[in-house]
Coordinates of C-alpha atoms and ligand atoms in Angstrom, one line a residue:
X14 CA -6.9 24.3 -18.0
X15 CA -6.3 27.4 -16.6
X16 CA -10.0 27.9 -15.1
X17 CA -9.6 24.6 -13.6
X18 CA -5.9 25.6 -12.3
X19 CA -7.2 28.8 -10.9
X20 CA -10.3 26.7 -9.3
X21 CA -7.9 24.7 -7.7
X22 CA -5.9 27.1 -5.8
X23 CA -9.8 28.7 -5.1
X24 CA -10.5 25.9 -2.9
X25 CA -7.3 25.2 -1.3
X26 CA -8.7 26.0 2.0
X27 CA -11.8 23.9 1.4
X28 CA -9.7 20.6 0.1
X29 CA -7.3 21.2 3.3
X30 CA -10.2 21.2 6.0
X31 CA -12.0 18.5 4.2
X32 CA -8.9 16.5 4.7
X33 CA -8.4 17.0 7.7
X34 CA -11.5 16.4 9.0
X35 CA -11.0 13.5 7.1
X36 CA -8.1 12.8 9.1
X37 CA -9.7 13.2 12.7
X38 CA -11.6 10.0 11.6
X39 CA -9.6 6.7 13.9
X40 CA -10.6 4.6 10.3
X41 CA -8.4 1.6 11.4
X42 CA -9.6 -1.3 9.5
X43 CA -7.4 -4.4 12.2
X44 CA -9.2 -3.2 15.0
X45 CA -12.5 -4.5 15.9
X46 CA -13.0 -1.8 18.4
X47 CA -12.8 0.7 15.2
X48 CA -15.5 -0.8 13.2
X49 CA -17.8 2.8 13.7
X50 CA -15.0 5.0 12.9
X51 CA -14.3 3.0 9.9
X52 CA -18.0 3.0 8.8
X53 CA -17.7 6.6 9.4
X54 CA -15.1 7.7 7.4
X55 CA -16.9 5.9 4.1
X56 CA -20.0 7.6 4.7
X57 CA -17.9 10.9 5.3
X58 CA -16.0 10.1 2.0
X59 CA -19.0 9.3 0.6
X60 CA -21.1 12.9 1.5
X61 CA -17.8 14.4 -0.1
X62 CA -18.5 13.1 -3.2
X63 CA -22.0 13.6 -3.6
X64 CA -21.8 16.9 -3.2
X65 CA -19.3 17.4 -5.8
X66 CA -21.9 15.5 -8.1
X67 CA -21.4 11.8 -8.1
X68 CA -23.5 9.4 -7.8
X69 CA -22.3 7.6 -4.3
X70 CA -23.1 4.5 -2.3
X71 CA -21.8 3.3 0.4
X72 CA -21.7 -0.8 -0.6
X73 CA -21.4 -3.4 1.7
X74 CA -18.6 -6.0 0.6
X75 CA -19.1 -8.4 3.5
X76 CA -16.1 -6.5 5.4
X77 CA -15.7 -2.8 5.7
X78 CA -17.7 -1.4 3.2
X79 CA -16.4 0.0 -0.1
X80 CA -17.5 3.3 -1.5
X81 CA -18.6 4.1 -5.1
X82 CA -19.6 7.1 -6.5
X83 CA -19.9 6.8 -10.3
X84 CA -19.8 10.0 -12.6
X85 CA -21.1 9.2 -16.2
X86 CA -21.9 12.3 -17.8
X87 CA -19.2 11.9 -20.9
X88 CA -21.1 9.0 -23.0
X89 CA -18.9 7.8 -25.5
X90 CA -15.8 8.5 -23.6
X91 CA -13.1 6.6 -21.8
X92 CA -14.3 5.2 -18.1
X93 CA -11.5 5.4 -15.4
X94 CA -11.6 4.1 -12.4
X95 CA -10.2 5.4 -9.4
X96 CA -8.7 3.2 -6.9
X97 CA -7.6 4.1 -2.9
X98 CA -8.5 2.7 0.5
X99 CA -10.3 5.0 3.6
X100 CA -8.6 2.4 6.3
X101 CA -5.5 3.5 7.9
X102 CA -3.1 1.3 10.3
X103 CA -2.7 1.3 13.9
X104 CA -1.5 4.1 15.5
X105 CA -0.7 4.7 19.6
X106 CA 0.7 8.1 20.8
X107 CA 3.3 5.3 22.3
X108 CA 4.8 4.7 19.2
X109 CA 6.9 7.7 19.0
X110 CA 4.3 10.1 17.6
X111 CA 4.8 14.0 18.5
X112 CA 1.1 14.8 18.9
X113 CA -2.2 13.0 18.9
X114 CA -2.4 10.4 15.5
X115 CA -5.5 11.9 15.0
X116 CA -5.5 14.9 15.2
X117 CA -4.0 16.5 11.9
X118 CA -1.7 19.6 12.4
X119 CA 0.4 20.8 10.0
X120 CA 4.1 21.3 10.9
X121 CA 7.0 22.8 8.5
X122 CA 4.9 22.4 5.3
X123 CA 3.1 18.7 5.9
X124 CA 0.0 17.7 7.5
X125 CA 0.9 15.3 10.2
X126 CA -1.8 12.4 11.0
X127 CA -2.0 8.9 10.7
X128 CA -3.4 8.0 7.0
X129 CA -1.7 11.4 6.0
X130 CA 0.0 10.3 2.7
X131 CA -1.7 6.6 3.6
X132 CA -4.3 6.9 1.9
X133 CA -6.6 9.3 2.8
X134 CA -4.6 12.7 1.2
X135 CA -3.7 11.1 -1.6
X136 CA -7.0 9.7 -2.6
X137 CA -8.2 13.6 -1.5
X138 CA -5.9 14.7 -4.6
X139 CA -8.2 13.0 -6.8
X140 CA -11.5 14.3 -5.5
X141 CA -10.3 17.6 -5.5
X142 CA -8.7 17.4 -8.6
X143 CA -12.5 15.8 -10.2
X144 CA -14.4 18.3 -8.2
X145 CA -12.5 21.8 -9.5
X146 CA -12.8 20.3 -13.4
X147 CA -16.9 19.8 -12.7
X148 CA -16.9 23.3 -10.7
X149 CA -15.0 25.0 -13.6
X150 CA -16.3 23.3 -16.6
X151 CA -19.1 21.7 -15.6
X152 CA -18.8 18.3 -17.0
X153 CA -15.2 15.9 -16.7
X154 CA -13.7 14.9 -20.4
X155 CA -13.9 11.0 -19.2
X156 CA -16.3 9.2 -17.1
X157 CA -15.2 8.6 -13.8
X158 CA -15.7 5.9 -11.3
X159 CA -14.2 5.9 -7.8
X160 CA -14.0 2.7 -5.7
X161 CA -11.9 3.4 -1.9
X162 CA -12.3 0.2 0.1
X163 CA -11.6 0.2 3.5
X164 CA -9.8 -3.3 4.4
X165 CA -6.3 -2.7 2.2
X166 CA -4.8 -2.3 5.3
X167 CA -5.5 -5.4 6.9
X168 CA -5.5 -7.3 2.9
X169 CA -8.3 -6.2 1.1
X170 CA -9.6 -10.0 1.9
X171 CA -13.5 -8.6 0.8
X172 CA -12.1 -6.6 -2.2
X173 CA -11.8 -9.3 -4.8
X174 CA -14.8 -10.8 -4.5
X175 CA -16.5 -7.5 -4.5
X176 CA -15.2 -6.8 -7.8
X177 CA -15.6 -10.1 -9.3
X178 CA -19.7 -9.3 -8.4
X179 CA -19.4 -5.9 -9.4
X180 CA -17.5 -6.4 -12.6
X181 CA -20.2 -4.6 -15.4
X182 CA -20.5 -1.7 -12.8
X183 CA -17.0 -1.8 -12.4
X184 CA -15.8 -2.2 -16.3
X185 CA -13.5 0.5 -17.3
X186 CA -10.8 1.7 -19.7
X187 CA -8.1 1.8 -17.1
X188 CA -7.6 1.9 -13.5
X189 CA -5.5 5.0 -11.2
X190 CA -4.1 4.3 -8.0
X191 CA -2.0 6.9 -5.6
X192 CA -1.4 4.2 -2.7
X193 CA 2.3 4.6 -4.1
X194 CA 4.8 7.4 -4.0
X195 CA 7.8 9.4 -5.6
X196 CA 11.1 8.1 -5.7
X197 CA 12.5 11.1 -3.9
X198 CA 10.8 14.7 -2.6
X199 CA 10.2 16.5 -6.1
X200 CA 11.6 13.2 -8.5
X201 CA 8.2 12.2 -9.0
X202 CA 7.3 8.5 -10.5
X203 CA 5.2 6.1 -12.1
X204 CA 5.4 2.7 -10.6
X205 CA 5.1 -0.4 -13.1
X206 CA 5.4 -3.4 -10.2
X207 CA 4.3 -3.9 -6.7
X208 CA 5.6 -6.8 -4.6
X209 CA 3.2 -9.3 -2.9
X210 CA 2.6 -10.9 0.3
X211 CA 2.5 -13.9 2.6
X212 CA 2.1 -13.2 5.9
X213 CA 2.5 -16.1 8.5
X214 CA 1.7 -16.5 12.2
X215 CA 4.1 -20.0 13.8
X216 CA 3.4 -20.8 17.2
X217 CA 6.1 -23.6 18.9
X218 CA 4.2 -25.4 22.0
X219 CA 6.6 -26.9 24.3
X220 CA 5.6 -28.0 28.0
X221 CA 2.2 -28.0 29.1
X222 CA 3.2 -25.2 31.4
X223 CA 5.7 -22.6 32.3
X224 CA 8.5 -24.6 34.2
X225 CA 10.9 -23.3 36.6
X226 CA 14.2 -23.3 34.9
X227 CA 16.1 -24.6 37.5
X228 CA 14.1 -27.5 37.9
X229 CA 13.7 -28.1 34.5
X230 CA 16.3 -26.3 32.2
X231 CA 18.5 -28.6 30.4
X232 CA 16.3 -31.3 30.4
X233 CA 12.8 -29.9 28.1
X234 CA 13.4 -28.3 24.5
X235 CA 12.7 -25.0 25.3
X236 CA 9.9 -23.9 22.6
X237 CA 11.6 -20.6 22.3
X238 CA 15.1 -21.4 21.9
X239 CA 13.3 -24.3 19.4
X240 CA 11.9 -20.6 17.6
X241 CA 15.0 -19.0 17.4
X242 CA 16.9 -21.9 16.0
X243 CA 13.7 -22.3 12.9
X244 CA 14.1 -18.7 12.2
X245 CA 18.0 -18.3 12.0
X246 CA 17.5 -21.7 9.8
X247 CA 15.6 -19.7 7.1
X248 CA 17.9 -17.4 5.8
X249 CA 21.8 -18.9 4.6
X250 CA 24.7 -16.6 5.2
X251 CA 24.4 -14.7 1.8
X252 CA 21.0 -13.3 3.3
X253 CA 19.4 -15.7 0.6
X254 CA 15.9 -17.3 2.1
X255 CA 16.6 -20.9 2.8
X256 CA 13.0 -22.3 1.9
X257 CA 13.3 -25.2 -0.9
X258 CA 11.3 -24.0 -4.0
X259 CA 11.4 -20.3 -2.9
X260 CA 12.8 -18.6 -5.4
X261 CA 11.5 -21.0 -7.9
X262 CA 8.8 -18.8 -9.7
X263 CA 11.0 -15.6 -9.1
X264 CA 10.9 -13.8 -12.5
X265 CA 15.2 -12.7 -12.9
X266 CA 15.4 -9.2 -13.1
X267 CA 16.0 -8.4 -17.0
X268 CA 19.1 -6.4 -17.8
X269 CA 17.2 -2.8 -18.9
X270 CA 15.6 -3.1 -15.3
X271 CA 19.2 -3.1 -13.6
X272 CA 20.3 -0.6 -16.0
X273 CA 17.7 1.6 -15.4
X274 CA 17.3 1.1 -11.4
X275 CA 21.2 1.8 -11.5
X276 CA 20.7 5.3 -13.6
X277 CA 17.8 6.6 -10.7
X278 CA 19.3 9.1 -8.3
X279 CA 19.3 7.0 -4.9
X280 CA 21.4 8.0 -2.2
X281 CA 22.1 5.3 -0.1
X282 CA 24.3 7.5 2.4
X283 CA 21.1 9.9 2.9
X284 CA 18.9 6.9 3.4
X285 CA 20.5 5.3 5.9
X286 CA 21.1 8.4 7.7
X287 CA 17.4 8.7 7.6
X288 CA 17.2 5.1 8.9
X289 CA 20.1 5.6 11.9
X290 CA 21.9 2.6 10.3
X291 CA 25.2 2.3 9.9
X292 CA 25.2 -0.6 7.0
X293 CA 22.1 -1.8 4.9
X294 CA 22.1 -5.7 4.4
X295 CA 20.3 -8.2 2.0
X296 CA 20.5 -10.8 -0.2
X297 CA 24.4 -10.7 -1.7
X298 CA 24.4 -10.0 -5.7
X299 CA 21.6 -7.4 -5.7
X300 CA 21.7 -3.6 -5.0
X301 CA 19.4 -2.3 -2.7
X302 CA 16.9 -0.9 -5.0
X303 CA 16.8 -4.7 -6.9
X304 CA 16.4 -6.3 -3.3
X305 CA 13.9 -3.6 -2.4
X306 CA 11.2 -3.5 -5.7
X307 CA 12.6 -7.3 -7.6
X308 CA 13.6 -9.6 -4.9
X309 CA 11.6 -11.4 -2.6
X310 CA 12.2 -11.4 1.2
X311 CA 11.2 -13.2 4.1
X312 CA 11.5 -11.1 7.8
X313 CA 10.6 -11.4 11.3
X314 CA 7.8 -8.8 12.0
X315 CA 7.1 -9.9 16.0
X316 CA 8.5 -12.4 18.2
X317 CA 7.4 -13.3 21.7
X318 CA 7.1 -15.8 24.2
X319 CA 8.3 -16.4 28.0
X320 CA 8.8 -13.8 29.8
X321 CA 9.2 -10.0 29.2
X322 CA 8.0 -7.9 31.9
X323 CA 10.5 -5.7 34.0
X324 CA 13.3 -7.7 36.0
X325 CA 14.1 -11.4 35.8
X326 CA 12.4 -14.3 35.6
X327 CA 13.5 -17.7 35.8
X328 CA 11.5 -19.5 33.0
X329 CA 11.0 -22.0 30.6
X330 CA 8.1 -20.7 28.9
X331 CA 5.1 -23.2 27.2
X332 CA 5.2 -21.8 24.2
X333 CA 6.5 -19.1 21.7
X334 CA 5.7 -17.2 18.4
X335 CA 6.6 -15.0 15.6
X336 CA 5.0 -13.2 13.0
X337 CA 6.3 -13.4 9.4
X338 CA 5.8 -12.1 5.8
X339 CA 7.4 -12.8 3.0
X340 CA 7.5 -10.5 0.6
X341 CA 6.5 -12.0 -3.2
X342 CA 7.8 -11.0 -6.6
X343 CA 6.4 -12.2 -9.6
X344 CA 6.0 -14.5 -11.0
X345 CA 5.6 -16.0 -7.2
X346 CA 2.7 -17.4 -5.9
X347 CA 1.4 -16.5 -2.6
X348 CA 0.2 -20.2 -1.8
X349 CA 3.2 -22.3 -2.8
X350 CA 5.6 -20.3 -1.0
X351 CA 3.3 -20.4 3.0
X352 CA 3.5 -23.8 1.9
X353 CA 7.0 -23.8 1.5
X354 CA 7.9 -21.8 4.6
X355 CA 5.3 -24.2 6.3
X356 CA 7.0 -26.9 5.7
X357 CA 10.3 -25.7 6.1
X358 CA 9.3 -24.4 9.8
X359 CA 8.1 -27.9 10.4
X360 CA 11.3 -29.7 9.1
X361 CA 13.2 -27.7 11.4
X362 CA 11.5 -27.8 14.5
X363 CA 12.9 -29.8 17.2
X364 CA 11.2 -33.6 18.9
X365 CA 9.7 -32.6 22.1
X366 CA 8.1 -29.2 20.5
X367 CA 5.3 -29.0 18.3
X368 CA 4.7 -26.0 15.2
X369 CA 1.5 -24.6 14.4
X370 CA 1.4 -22.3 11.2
X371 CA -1.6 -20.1 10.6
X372 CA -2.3 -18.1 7.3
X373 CA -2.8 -14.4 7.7
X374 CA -3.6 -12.4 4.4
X375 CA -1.4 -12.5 0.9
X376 CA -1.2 -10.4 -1.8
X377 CA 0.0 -11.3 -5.3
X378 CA 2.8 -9.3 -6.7
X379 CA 2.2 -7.6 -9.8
X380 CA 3.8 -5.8 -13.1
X381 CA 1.5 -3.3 -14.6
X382 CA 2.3 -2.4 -18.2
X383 CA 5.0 1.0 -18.4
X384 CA 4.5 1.6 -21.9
X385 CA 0.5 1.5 -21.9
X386 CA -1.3 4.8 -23.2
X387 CA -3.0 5.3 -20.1
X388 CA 0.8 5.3 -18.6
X389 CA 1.7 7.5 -20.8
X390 CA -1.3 9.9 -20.0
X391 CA -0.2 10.1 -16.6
X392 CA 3.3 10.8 -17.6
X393 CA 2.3 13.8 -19.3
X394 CA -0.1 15.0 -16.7
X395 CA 2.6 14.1 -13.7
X396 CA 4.9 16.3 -15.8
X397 CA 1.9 19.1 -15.9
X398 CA 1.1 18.8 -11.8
X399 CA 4.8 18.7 -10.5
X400 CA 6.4 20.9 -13.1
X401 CA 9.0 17.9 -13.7
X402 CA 9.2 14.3 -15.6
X403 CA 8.1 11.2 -13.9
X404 CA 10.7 8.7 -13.5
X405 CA 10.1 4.7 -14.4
X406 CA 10.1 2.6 -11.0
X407 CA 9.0 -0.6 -9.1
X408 CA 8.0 -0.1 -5.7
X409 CA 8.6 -2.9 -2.8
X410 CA 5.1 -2.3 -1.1
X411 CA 1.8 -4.5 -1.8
X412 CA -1.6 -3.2 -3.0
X413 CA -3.5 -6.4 -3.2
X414 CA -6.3 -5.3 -5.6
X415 CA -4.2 -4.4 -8.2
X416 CA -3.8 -7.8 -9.6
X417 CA -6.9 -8.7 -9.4
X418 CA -8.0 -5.5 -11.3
X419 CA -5.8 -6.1 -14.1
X420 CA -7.2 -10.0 -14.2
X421 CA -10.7 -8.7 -13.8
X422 CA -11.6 -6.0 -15.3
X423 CA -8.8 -6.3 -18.3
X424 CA -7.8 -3.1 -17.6
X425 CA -4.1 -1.6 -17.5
X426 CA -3.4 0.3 -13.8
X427 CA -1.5 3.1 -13.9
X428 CA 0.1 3.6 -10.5
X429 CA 1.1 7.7 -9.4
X430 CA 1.7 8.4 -6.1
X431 CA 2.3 11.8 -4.8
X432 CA 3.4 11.1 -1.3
X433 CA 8.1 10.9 -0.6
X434 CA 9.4 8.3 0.6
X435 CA 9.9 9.7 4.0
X436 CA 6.8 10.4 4.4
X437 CA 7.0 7.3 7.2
X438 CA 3.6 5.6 6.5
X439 CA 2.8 3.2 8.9
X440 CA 5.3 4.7 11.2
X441 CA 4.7 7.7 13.8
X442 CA 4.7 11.1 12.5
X443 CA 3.1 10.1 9.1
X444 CA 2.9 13.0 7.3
X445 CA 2.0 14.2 3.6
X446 CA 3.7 17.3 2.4
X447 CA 0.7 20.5 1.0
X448 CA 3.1 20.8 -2.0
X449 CA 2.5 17.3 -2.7
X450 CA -1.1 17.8 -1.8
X451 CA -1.1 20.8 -4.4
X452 CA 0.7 19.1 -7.2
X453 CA -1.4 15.9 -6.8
X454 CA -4.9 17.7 -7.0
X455 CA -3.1 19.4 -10.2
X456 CA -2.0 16.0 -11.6
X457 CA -5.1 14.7 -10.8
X458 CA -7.1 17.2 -13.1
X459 CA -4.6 16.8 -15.8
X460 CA -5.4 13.5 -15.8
X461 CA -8.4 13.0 -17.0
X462 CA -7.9 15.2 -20.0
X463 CA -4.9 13.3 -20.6
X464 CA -7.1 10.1 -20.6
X465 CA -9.4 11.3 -22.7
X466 CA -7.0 12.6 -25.2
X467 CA -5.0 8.7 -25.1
X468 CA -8.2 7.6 -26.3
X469 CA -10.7 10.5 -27.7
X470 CA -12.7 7.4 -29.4
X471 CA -13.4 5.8 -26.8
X472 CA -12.3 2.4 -28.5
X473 CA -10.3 0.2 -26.3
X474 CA -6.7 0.8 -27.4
X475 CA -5.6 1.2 -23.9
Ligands
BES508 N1 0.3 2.2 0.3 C1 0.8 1.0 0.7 C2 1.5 0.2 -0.4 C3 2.8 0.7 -0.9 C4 3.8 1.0 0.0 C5 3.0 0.9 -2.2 C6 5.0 1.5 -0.4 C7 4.2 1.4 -2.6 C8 5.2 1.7 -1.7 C9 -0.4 0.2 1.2 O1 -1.4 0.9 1.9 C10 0.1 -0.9 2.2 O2 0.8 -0.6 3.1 N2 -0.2 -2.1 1.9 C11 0.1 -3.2 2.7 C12 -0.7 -4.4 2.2 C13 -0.8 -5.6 3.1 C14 -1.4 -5.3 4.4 C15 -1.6 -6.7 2.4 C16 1.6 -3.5 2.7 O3 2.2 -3.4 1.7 O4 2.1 -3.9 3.8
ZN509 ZN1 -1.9 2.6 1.2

């Protein structure tokens, strides 16, 4: 390896302003007003790995497009696919963001952008890590397949069928995906389950029109008052969700899970520091790493209604909303619990105001297997790239495809992520460390060797 090593640190400059670049791309996949930019960044993605020798297209999926570029020069060998997402989310200098979202700079040791860690430099480890193998060795020891969507963001809702349509093209020995991250800066980790998602949108009508309150208060239900009461309804003092039926499917977390979540090195002082929170708070009888990767949850993510401009205003307003998601564990089912929050939500709201529910995206939650081959591949090579051991974890995130990959294709996933904890995707400031950068693109090219040496037959014993 050492050719491919040395290769690597080569074109350090090369993989940084090709990220970057990549970076200056506004690929937000919720906002209509984006679609061009979104389109762009595939076909940039997709230039990138043509000219480091795959075969690339640029497919449509009936959403954003996806991109595959397919390198098949090892016959005989183990295919892997690579899995990421070009999309990033929202971003607005407004949120608290030091500089421009996007426009990368690099600040003490990280590149600071929007899709930093997110998914766009982490998906960068693996095309640099593919391209310095080819460079240096001129062929990859496995054949290599990379699909990066561009709709995970905002529910990979074109992703499955895509794959269902694309499944001979798609086959494969196993699947990677860095969309996930290490448990702490320099504890890196392989993550065996993701959580899934329901994500709900309840609107409460009330009058046919914003009434004066003095005219009218006391005598109308209020629709927003109505809201607040239906949300406080859904949780019970203990922090558990008060939905009927909506733990019913929860899989109880098995005693070598507990033992080995409790063994990890969390700091809970140093995260809510981090946080500015004096206490954490969840469901009783769990710690915080079970409520955060094995327990589902159900939280407010918006609420409005009435009237929230500056200074006061004396109203009843017409109507009111939240946003909601739950998020799933298995063995939950995304459509029997929006049905059981739906009808909850509708039990509970008061006469004189009437609910509406709508159905945003899911995701399934998902356990890959830890003790696969491939997993133990990328154990080796994470050990190789970051000079250190993976740990075992769960992560409480979604990646909707993942499921469907494993159902699909019959494939195991093998989840690494090189990005920290901290590295506050989604949030302002998102930023991926360039030691992370470095020891992904490392990983990365340990990887496929690894792979190949799981399974030097090519014989499906993955
Ligand atoms: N990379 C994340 C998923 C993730 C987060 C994995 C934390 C592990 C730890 C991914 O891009 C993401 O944010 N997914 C969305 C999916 C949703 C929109 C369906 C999520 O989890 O909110
Ligand atoms: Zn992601």
């Amino acid at each position: 390896m050492k050719e491919v090593l040395e290769r690597i640190d080569a074109s350090r400059g090369q993989t940084l302003d090709e990220l970057l670049a990549w970076l200056r791309i506004p690929s937000v996949s919720a906002d209509p007003d984006r679609a061009g930019d979104v389109d762009r960044a595939a076909r940039w993605l997709a230039d990138r790995l043509s000219r480091a020798g795959f075969t690339t297209e640029v497919a449509p999926t009936g959403g954003h497009p996806a991109v595959v570029a397919e390198w098949r020069g090892a016959p005989g060998a183990p295919t892997v696919l690579v899995y990421g997402h070009y999309d990033v989310q929202p971003a607005d200098p407004a949120d608290g963001w030091t500089g421009a979202p996007f426009e990368p700079e690099i600040r003490q040791g990280a590149i600071v952008a929007r899709g930093a860690t997110d998914d766009k430099g982490q998906v960068s480890c693996h095309v640099a890590g593919a391209r310095a193998v080819l460079e240096a060795r001129g062929a990859l020891p496995v054949n290599l397949v990379f699909l990066v969507e561009g709709e995970e963001e905002s529910g990979s809702d074109h992703l499955e069928p895509f794959v269902t349509a694309n499944r001979h093209r798609l086959a494969c020995d196993a699947v990677v995906v860095s969309d996930s991250g290490q448990f702490a800066a320099g504890v890196p980790a392989i993550t065996y389950g993701l959580r899934g998602l329901v994500y709900l949108e309840v609107t409460v009508q009330g009058p046919s029109r914003d009434l004066h309150s003095g005219s009218f208060g006391g005598a109308v239900v209020n629709p927003a008052n109505a809201l607040a009461g239906m949300l406080a309804a859904l949780h019970d003092p203990a922090g558990k969700v008060a939905v009927p039926g909506f733990y019913d499917d929860v899989r109880p977390l098995e005693a070598w899970e507990r033992a080995q979540f409790a063994a990890l090195p969390f700091d809970e002082a140093a995260l809510r520091a981090d946080l500015g929170v004096g206490a954490l708070g969840g469901e009783a009888g769990y710690t915080t790493l079970e409520r955060l990767w094995a327990r589902p949850t159900l939280d407010v993510n918006g609420l409005w209604g009435g009237y929230t401009g500056a200074g006061a205003k004396t109203v009843i307003p017409a109507e009111a909303s939240a946003k909601l998601s739950c998020r799933l564990v298995p063995d939950q089912d995304p459509d029997q619990v929006a049905g059981a929050v739906e009808a909850r939500l509708r039990d509970a709201c008061p006469a004189g105001c009437a609910v509406d529910v709508r159905r945003l995206h899911g995701a399934r939650p998902v356990l890959v297997p830890a003790d696969a081959p491939a997993v133990r591949a990328a154990r080796t090579a994470v050990a190789k790239g970051f000079g250190t051991d993976p740990v075992l974890i769960r992560e409480g995130g979604s990646i909707p495809v993942v499921e469907a990959f494993q159902r699909l294709l019959g494939a195991p996933v093998v989840l690494v992520g090189f990005g920290r904890p901290d590295d506050r995707a989604h949030g302002p400031d998102e930023r991926f460390h360039l030691d992370d950068l470095w020891a992904g693109v490392r990983t990365s090219a340990h990887l496929w060797e690894a792979l190949a040496e799981a399974d030097p037959a090519g014989s499906a014993i993955y």
